[in-house]
Amino acid sequence: MKLGIMQPYFIPYIGYWQLMNAVDKYVIYDDVNFIKGGWINRNRILLNGEPKYFNIPMIGASSFKLINAIEVNNDERLILKNLRIIEAAYKKAPHYAEGYRLMEDILRCGEQNLATYIAESFKILCNYMDIKTELIKSSDLKKNCDLKGTEKVVEICKLLGAKEYYNAIGGQQLYSLSEFKKNGLELKFLKTEPFCYKQFKGDFQNNLSIIDVIMFNSKNDIKQMLKKYTLIEGEMYK
């Protein structure tokens, strides 16, 4: 069984979904500290030809709190404001109707807990892209929360019966290959292959939110994009 573990990111770029699609089970790492200025509550969309941040409104967000201890602000005025931003950004995109409907479903999901809100957005987008991976929240697992780094990942792999652990290429320096091997686990890194698609006029803006991909590409094309990656064995980095 192949396993991936990542913090919950809001409408993340396609590489995140490639990793999710490549594994059998995917752990949403929601019982770790919230990171301000990261990707947990925001991502980038294309607005007037430039990448612009698009945010989940929150209440009482703090780096001293766990992700699953933060509340989403579901004020209807803020939801409408965000929907107007999506409309302004993408109303002329070829697949605007599908993208707008998905964003409306996400923004109106009604979940107040940030981790649950993002997990719900994952379900909505996975359903659209036909990603069948089982999603599991880290906080639902009975594990030793005092463990760190490789030891914590290895424990989660054992709890769920994984034989292979997949991680994004950016995490290649974070893990001890010998520790994985000692525990009978294969370590692999997923590297997204370069690609581009037609947006509006102007230079292609890479690594935007998956919503940008959805706005400009058919469902079938997106399913092909999900396969455009290379898997690299852990020992190549050690």
mmCIF file of C-alpha atoms in Angstrom:
data_model
loop_
_atom_site.group_PDB
_atom_site.id
_atom_site.type_symbol
_atom_site.label_atom_id
_atom_site.label_comp_id
_atom_site.label_asym_id
_atom_site.label_seq_id
_atom_site.Cartn_x
_atom_site.Cartn_y
_atom_site.Cartn_z
ATOM 1 C CA MET A 1 0.000 0.000 0.000
ATOM 2 C CA LYS A 2 1.273 3.447 -0.962
ATOM 3 C CA LEU A 3 0.852 6.325 1.502
ATOM 4 C CA GLY A 4 1.231 10.103 1.310
ATOM 5 C CA ILE A 5 1.153 12.598 4.184
ATOM 6 C CA MET A 6 0.827 16.362 3.779
ATOM 7 C CA GLN A 7 -0.507 19.333 5.704
ATOM 8 C CA PRO A 8 -3.910 20.507 4.465
ATOM 9 C CA TYR A 9 -3.401 23.224 1.851
ATOM 10 C CA PHE A 10 -6.206 25.342 0.407
ATOM 11 C CA ILE A 11 -6.944 24.616 -3.294
ATOM 12 C CA PRO A 12 -3.235 23.733 -3.836
ATOM 13 C CA TYR A 13 -1.252 23.523 -7.068
ATOM 14 C CA ILE A 14 -1.433 20.428 -9.260
ATOM 15 C CA GLY A 15 1.661 18.742 -7.776
ATOM 16 C CA TYR A 16 -0.224 18.288 -4.506
ATOM 17 C CA TRP A 17 -3.010 16.471 -6.372
ATOM 18 C CA GLN A 18 -0.532 14.362 -8.316
ATOM 19 C CA LEU A 19 0.826 13.084 -5.008
ATOM 20 C CA MET A 20 -2.649 12.453 -3.667
ATOM 21 C CA ASN A 21 -3.637 10.612 -6.846
ATOM 22 C CA ALA A 22 -0.458 8.496 -6.848
ATOM 23 C CA VAL A 23 -1.078 6.850 -3.467
ATOM 24 C CA ASP A 24 -3.732 4.543 -2.023
ATOM 25 C CA LYS A 25 -4.204 6.465 1.228
ATOM 26 C CA TYR A 26 -3.504 10.108 1.968
ATOM 27 C CA VAL A 27 -3.129 11.482 5.480
ATOM 28 C CA ILE A 28 -4.210 15.091 6.004
ATOM 29 C CA TYR A 29 -1.679 16.238 8.612
ATOM 30 C CA ASP A 30 -4.034 18.443 10.628
ATOM 31 C CA ASP A 31 -2.691 18.095 14.183
ATOM 32 C CA VAL A 32 0.450 20.173 13.710
ATOM 33 C CA ASN A 33 0.924 23.907 14.189
ATOM 34 C CA PHE A 34 -0.623 26.363 11.791
ATOM 35 C CA ILE A 35 1.971 28.209 9.673
ATOM 36 C CA LYS A 36 1.290 31.863 9.000
ATOM 37 C CA GLY A 37 2.208 33.001 5.508
ATOM 38 C CA GLY A 38 2.106 29.430 4.175
ATOM 39 C CA TRP A 39 -0.359 27.579 1.974
ATOM 40 C CA ILE A 40 -2.772 26.297 4.600
ATOM 41 C CA ASN A 41 -5.354 29.055 4.239
ATOM 42 C CA ARG A 42 -4.446 30.595 0.893
ATOM 43 C CA ASN A 43 -3.299 30.011 -2.654
ATOM 44 C CA ARG A 44 -2.715 31.971 -5.834
ATOM 45 C CA ILE A 45 -5.124 32.581 -8.693
ATOM 46 C CA LEU A 46 -4.731 34.500 -11.955
ATOM 47 C CA LEU A 47 -6.216 37.983 -11.676
ATOM 48 C CA ASN A 48 -5.656 40.563 -14.423
ATOM 49 C CA GLY A 49 -2.808 38.492 -15.800
ATOM 50 C CA GLU A 50 -0.894 38.295 -12.518
ATOM 51 C CA PRO A 51 -0.758 35.765 -9.643
ATOM 52 C CA LYS A 52 -2.769 37.056 -6.676
ATOM 53 C CA TYR A 53 -3.385 35.479 -3.279
ATOM 54 C CA PHE A 54 -6.864 34.112 -2.546
ATOM 55 C CA ASN A 55 -7.602 33.479 1.144
ATOM 56 C CA ILE A 56 -9.900 31.602 3.495
ATOM 57 C CA PRO A 57 -11.129 34.139 6.086
ATOM 58 C CA MET A 58 -10.249 32.866 9.564
ATOM 59 C CA ILE A 59 -10.977 33.683 13.186
ATOM 60 C CA GLY A 60 -8.192 33.698 15.771
ATOM 61 C CA ALA A 61 -5.514 32.136 13.563
ATOM 62 C CA SER A 62 -2.174 31.714 15.354
ATOM 63 C CA SER A 63 1.057 29.786 14.875
ATOM 64 C CA PHE A 64 0.618 28.679 18.498
ATOM 65 C CA LYS A 65 -2.523 26.734 17.555
ATOM 66 C CA LEU A 66 -2.886 23.436 15.746
ATOM 67 C CA ILE A 67 -4.435 23.576 12.275
ATOM 68 C CA ASN A 68 -7.500 21.713 13.535
ATOM 69 C CA ALA A 69 -7.989 24.257 16.327
ATOM 70 C CA ILE A 70 -8.557 27.215 13.988
ATOM 71 C CA GLU A 71 -11.975 28.438 12.917
ATOM 72 C CA VAL A 72 -13.148 29.552 9.467
ATOM 73 C CA ASN A 73 -15.125 32.778 9.174
ATOM 74 C CA ASN A 74 -18.210 31.767 7.155
ATOM 75 C CA ASP A 75 -19.741 35.233 7.087
ATOM 76 C CA GLU A 76 -21.956 35.374 3.986
ATOM 77 C CA ARG A 77 -20.520 38.761 3.011
ATOM 78 C CA LEU A 78 -17.016 37.302 2.898
ATOM 79 C CA ILE A 79 -18.192 34.320 0.868
ATOM 80 C CA LEU A 80 -19.841 36.639 -1.680
ATOM 81 C CA LYS A 81 -16.700 38.777 -1.807
ATOM 82 C CA ASN A 82 -14.567 35.726 -2.612
ATOM 83 C CA LEU A 83 -17.030 34.523 -5.242
ATOM 84 C CA ARG A 84 -16.922 37.949 -6.895
ATOM 85 C CA ILE A 85 -13.115 37.696 -6.988
ATOM 86 C CA ILE A 86 -13.376 34.297 -8.705
ATOM 87 C CA GLU A 87 -15.871 35.725 -11.190
ATOM 88 C CA ALA A 88 -13.690 38.747 -11.961
ATOM 89 C CA ALA A 89 -10.637 36.540 -12.414
ATOM 90 C CA TYR A 90 -12.087 33.777 -14.568
ATOM 91 C CA LYS A 91 -15.458 34.715 -16.091
ATOM 92 C CA LYS A 92 -13.940 34.574 -19.591
ATOM 93 C CA ALA A 93 -12.138 31.247 -19.031
ATOM 94 C CA PRO A 94 -13.395 28.330 -21.168
ATOM 95 C CA HIS A 95 -14.381 26.162 -18.192
ATOM 96 C CA TYR A 96 -15.586 28.946 -15.910
ATOM 97 C CA ALA A 97 -18.959 27.324 -15.187
ATOM 98 C CA GLU A 98 -17.390 24.162 -13.743
ATOM 99 C CA GLY A 99 -14.697 26.055 -11.830
ATOM 100 C CA TYR A 100 -17.124 28.553 -10.341
ATOM 101 C CA ARG A 101 -19.525 25.798 -9.244
ATOM 102 C CA LEU A 102 -16.689 23.952 -7.497
ATOM 103 C CA MET A 103 -15.518 27.094 -5.719
ATOM 104 C CA GLU A 104 -19.061 27.897 -4.639
ATOM 105 C CA ASP A 105 -19.456 24.360 -3.249
ATOM 106 C CA ILE A 106 -16.190 24.773 -1.328
ATOM 107 C CA LEU A 107 -16.843 28.260 0.006
ATOM 108 C CA ARG A 108 -20.386 27.334 1.027
ATOM 109 C CA CYS A 109 -19.534 23.942 2.561
ATOM 110 C CA GLY A 110 -20.430 25.355 6.003
ATOM 111 C CA GLU A 111 -17.572 23.726 7.903
ATOM 112 C CA GLN A 112 -16.218 25.923 10.701
ATOM 113 C CA ASN A 113 -13.108 23.929 11.593
ATOM 114 C CA LEU A 114 -10.255 24.843 9.216
ATOM 115 C CA ALA A 115 -8.942 21.281 8.858
ATOM 116 C CA THR A 116 -12.413 19.879 8.217
ATOM 117 C CA TYR A 117 -13.155 22.728 5.788
ATOM 118 C CA ILE A 118 -10.060 21.908 3.719
ATOM 119 C CA ALA A 119 -10.773 18.165 3.929
ATOM 120 C CA GLU A 120 -14.235 18.881 2.529
ATOM 121 C CA SER A 121 -12.694 20.908 -0.299
ATOM 122 C CA PHE A 122 -10.470 17.914 -1.063
ATOM 123 C CA LYS A 123 -13.512 15.661 -1.353
ATOM 124 C CA ILE A 124 -15.254 18.103 -3.692
ATOM 125 C CA LEU A 125 -12.236 18.450 -5.970
ATOM 126 C CA CYS A 126 -11.304 14.747 -5.835
ATOM 127 C CA ASN A 127 -14.814 13.882 -6.935
ATOM 128 C CA TYR A 128 -14.494 16.260 -9.898
ATOM 129 C CA MET A 129 -11.059 14.930 -10.943
ATOM 130 C CA ASP A 130 -11.985 11.261 -10.279
ATOM 131 C CA ILE A 131 -9.291 10.840 -7.609
ATOM 132 C CA LYS A 132 -10.265 7.755 -5.597
ATOM 133 C CA THR A 133 -7.602 7.926 -2.862
ATOM 134 C CA GLU A 134 -8.809 7.354 0.703
ATOM 135 C CA LEU A 135 -8.437 10.517 2.801
ATOM 136 C CA ILE A 136 -7.606 10.221 6.521
ATOM 137 C CA LYS A 137 -7.136 13.017 9.038
ATOM 138 C CA SER A 138 -4.004 12.632 11.145
ATOM 139 C CA SER A 139 -5.928 13.667 14.259
ATOM 140 C CA ASP A 140 -8.135 10.577 13.872
ATOM 141 C CA LEU A 141 -5.141 8.232 14.251
ATOM 142 C CA LYS A 142 -4.089 6.887 17.647
ATOM 143 C CA LYS A 143 -0.379 7.653 17.500
ATOM 144 C CA ASN A 144 2.503 8.919 19.595
ATOM 145 C CA CYS A 145 2.344 12.698 19.098
ATOM 146 C CA ASP A 146 5.724 13.140 20.801
ATOM 147 C CA LEU A 147 7.529 11.620 17.819
ATOM 148 C CA LYS A 148 9.067 13.952 15.240
ATOM 149 C CA GLY A 149 10.221 13.846 11.620
ATOM 150 C CA THR A 150 10.986 10.441 10.129
ATOM 151 C CA GLU A 151 9.958 8.552 13.282
ATOM 152 C CA LYS A 152 6.478 10.068 13.195
ATOM 153 C CA VAL A 153 6.009 9.329 9.492
ATOM 154 C CA VAL A 154 7.230 5.753 9.952
ATOM 155 C CA GLU A 155 4.753 5.229 12.792
ATOM 156 C CA ILE A 156 1.853 6.465 10.648
ATOM 157 C CA CYS A 157 2.984 4.180 7.823
ATOM 158 C CA LYS A 158 2.956 1.211 10.211
ATOM 159 C CA LEU A 159 -0.429 2.127 11.677
ATOM 160 C CA LEU A 160 -1.984 2.171 8.223
ATOM 161 C CA GLY A 161 -0.100 -0.832 6.823
ATOM 162 C CA ALA A 162 1.864 1.084 4.185
ATOM 163 C CA LYS A 163 4.815 -0.455 2.330
ATOM 164 C CA GLU A 164 5.751 2.654 0.327
ATOM 165 C CA TYR A 165 5.870 6.290 1.432
ATOM 166 C CA TYR A 166 5.565 9.022 -1.206
ATOM 167 C CA ASN A 167 6.598 12.602 -0.544
ATOM 168 C CA ALA A 168 6.820 15.754 -2.647
ATOM 169 C CA ILE A 169 10.270 16.413 -4.109
ATOM 170 C CA GLY A 170 10.716 19.434 -1.855
ATOM 171 C CA GLY A 171 10.955 17.147 1.179
ATOM 172 C CA GLN A 172 13.947 15.165 -0.035
ATOM 173 C CA GLN A 173 16.253 16.437 2.728
ATOM 174 C CA LEU A 174 13.773 15.884 5.551
ATOM 175 C CA TYR A 175 13.861 12.119 5.930
ATOM 176 C CA SER A 176 16.346 9.421 6.882
ATOM 177 C CA LEU A 177 16.378 6.758 4.179
ATOM 178 C CA SER A 178 18.049 4.267 6.532
ATOM 179 C CA GLU A 179 15.187 4.654 9.008
ATOM 180 C CA PHE A 180 12.639 3.801 6.314
ATOM 181 C CA LYS A 181 14.664 0.799 5.114
ATOM 182 C CA LYS A 182 15.101 -0.442 8.677
ATOM 183 C CA ASN A 183 11.319 -0.493 9.011
ATOM 184 C CA GLY A 184 10.731 -2.258 5.677
ATOM 185 C CA LEU A 185 9.470 0.850 3.897
ATOM 186 C CA GLU A 186 10.290 2.236 0.469
ATOM 187 C CA LEU A 187 10.790 5.991 0.227
ATOM 188 C CA LYS A 188 9.938 7.760 -3.048
ATOM 189 C CA PHE A 189 9.762 11.401 -4.100
ATOM 190 C CA LEU A 190 7.333 12.764 -6.637
ATOM 191 C CA LYS A 191 8.633 15.402 -9.043
ATOM 192 C CA THR A 192 6.097 17.239 -11.198
ATOM 193 C CA GLU A 193 7.126 17.425 -14.855
ATOM 194 C CA PRO A 194 7.149 20.899 -16.439
ATOM 195 C CA PHE A 195 4.058 21.689 -18.501
ATOM 196 C CA CYS A 196 1.939 24.648 -19.468
ATOM 197 C CA TYR A 197 -1.556 25.325 -20.775
ATOM 198 C CA LYS A 198 -3.270 28.239 -22.439
ATOM 199 C CA GLN A 199 -4.448 30.854 -19.959
ATOM 200 C CA PHE A 200 -5.400 34.358 -21.068
ATOM 201 C CA LYS A 201 -3.050 36.546 -23.104
ATOM 202 C CA GLY A 202 0.403 37.061 -21.651
ATOM 203 C CA ASP A 203 3.099 34.832 -20.204
ATOM 204 C CA PHE A 204 2.102 31.518 -18.669
ATOM 205 C CA GLN A 205 1.852 31.707 -14.870
ATOM 206 C CA ASN A 206 2.988 28.399 -13.377
ATOM 207 C CA ASN A 207 2.102 26.638 -10.108
ATOM 208 C CA LEU A 208 -1.150 28.476 -9.467
ATOM 209 C CA SER A 209 -4.064 26.914 -7.595
ATOM 210 C CA ILE A 210 -5.744 23.844 -9.056
ATOM 211 C CA ILE A 211 -8.720 26.140 -9.686
ATOM 212 C CA ASP A 212 -6.681 27.871 -12.378
ATOM 213 C CA VAL A 213 -6.026 24.488 -14.005
ATOM 214 C CA ILE A 214 -9.738 23.642 -13.861
ATOM 215 C CA MET A 215 -10.778 26.982 -15.363
ATOM 216 C CA PHE A 216 -8.615 26.506 -18.474
ATOM 217 C CA ASN A 217 -8.612 22.735 -19.062
ATOM 218 C CA SER A 218 -11.138 19.997 -19.703
ATOM 219 C CA LYS A 219 -11.647 17.255 -17.163
ATOM 220 C CA ASN A 220 -9.927 14.728 -19.429
ATOM 221 C CA ASP A 221 -6.914 16.990 -19.910
ATOM 222 C CA ILE A 222 -6.606 17.448 -16.146
ATOM 223 C CA LYS A 223 -6.663 13.695 -15.619
ATOM 224 C CA GLN A 224 -3.710 13.438 -18.000
ATOM 225 C CA MET A 225 -1.874 16.227 -16.166
ATOM 226 C CA LEU A 226 -2.223 14.281 -12.925
ATOM 227 C CA LYS A 227 0.046 11.631 -14.466
ATOM 228 C CA LYS A 228 2.804 14.028 -15.549
ATOM 229 C CA TYR A 229 5.361 13.341 -12.840
ATOM 230 C CA THR A 230 8.482 11.324 -12.164
ATOM 231 C CA LEU A 231 8.967 9.045 -9.150
ATOM 232 C CA ILE A 232 12.481 9.102 -7.733
ATOM 233 C CA GLU A 233 13.860 6.516 -5.341
ATOM 234 C CA GLY A 234 14.946 7.911 -1.972
ATOM 235 C CA GLU A 235 18.499 6.594 -2.195
ATOM 236 C CA MET A 236 19.257 8.854 -5.163
ATOM 237 C CA TYR A 237 19.299 11.736 -2.697
ATOM 238 C CA LYS A 238 21.419 10.077 -0.016
#
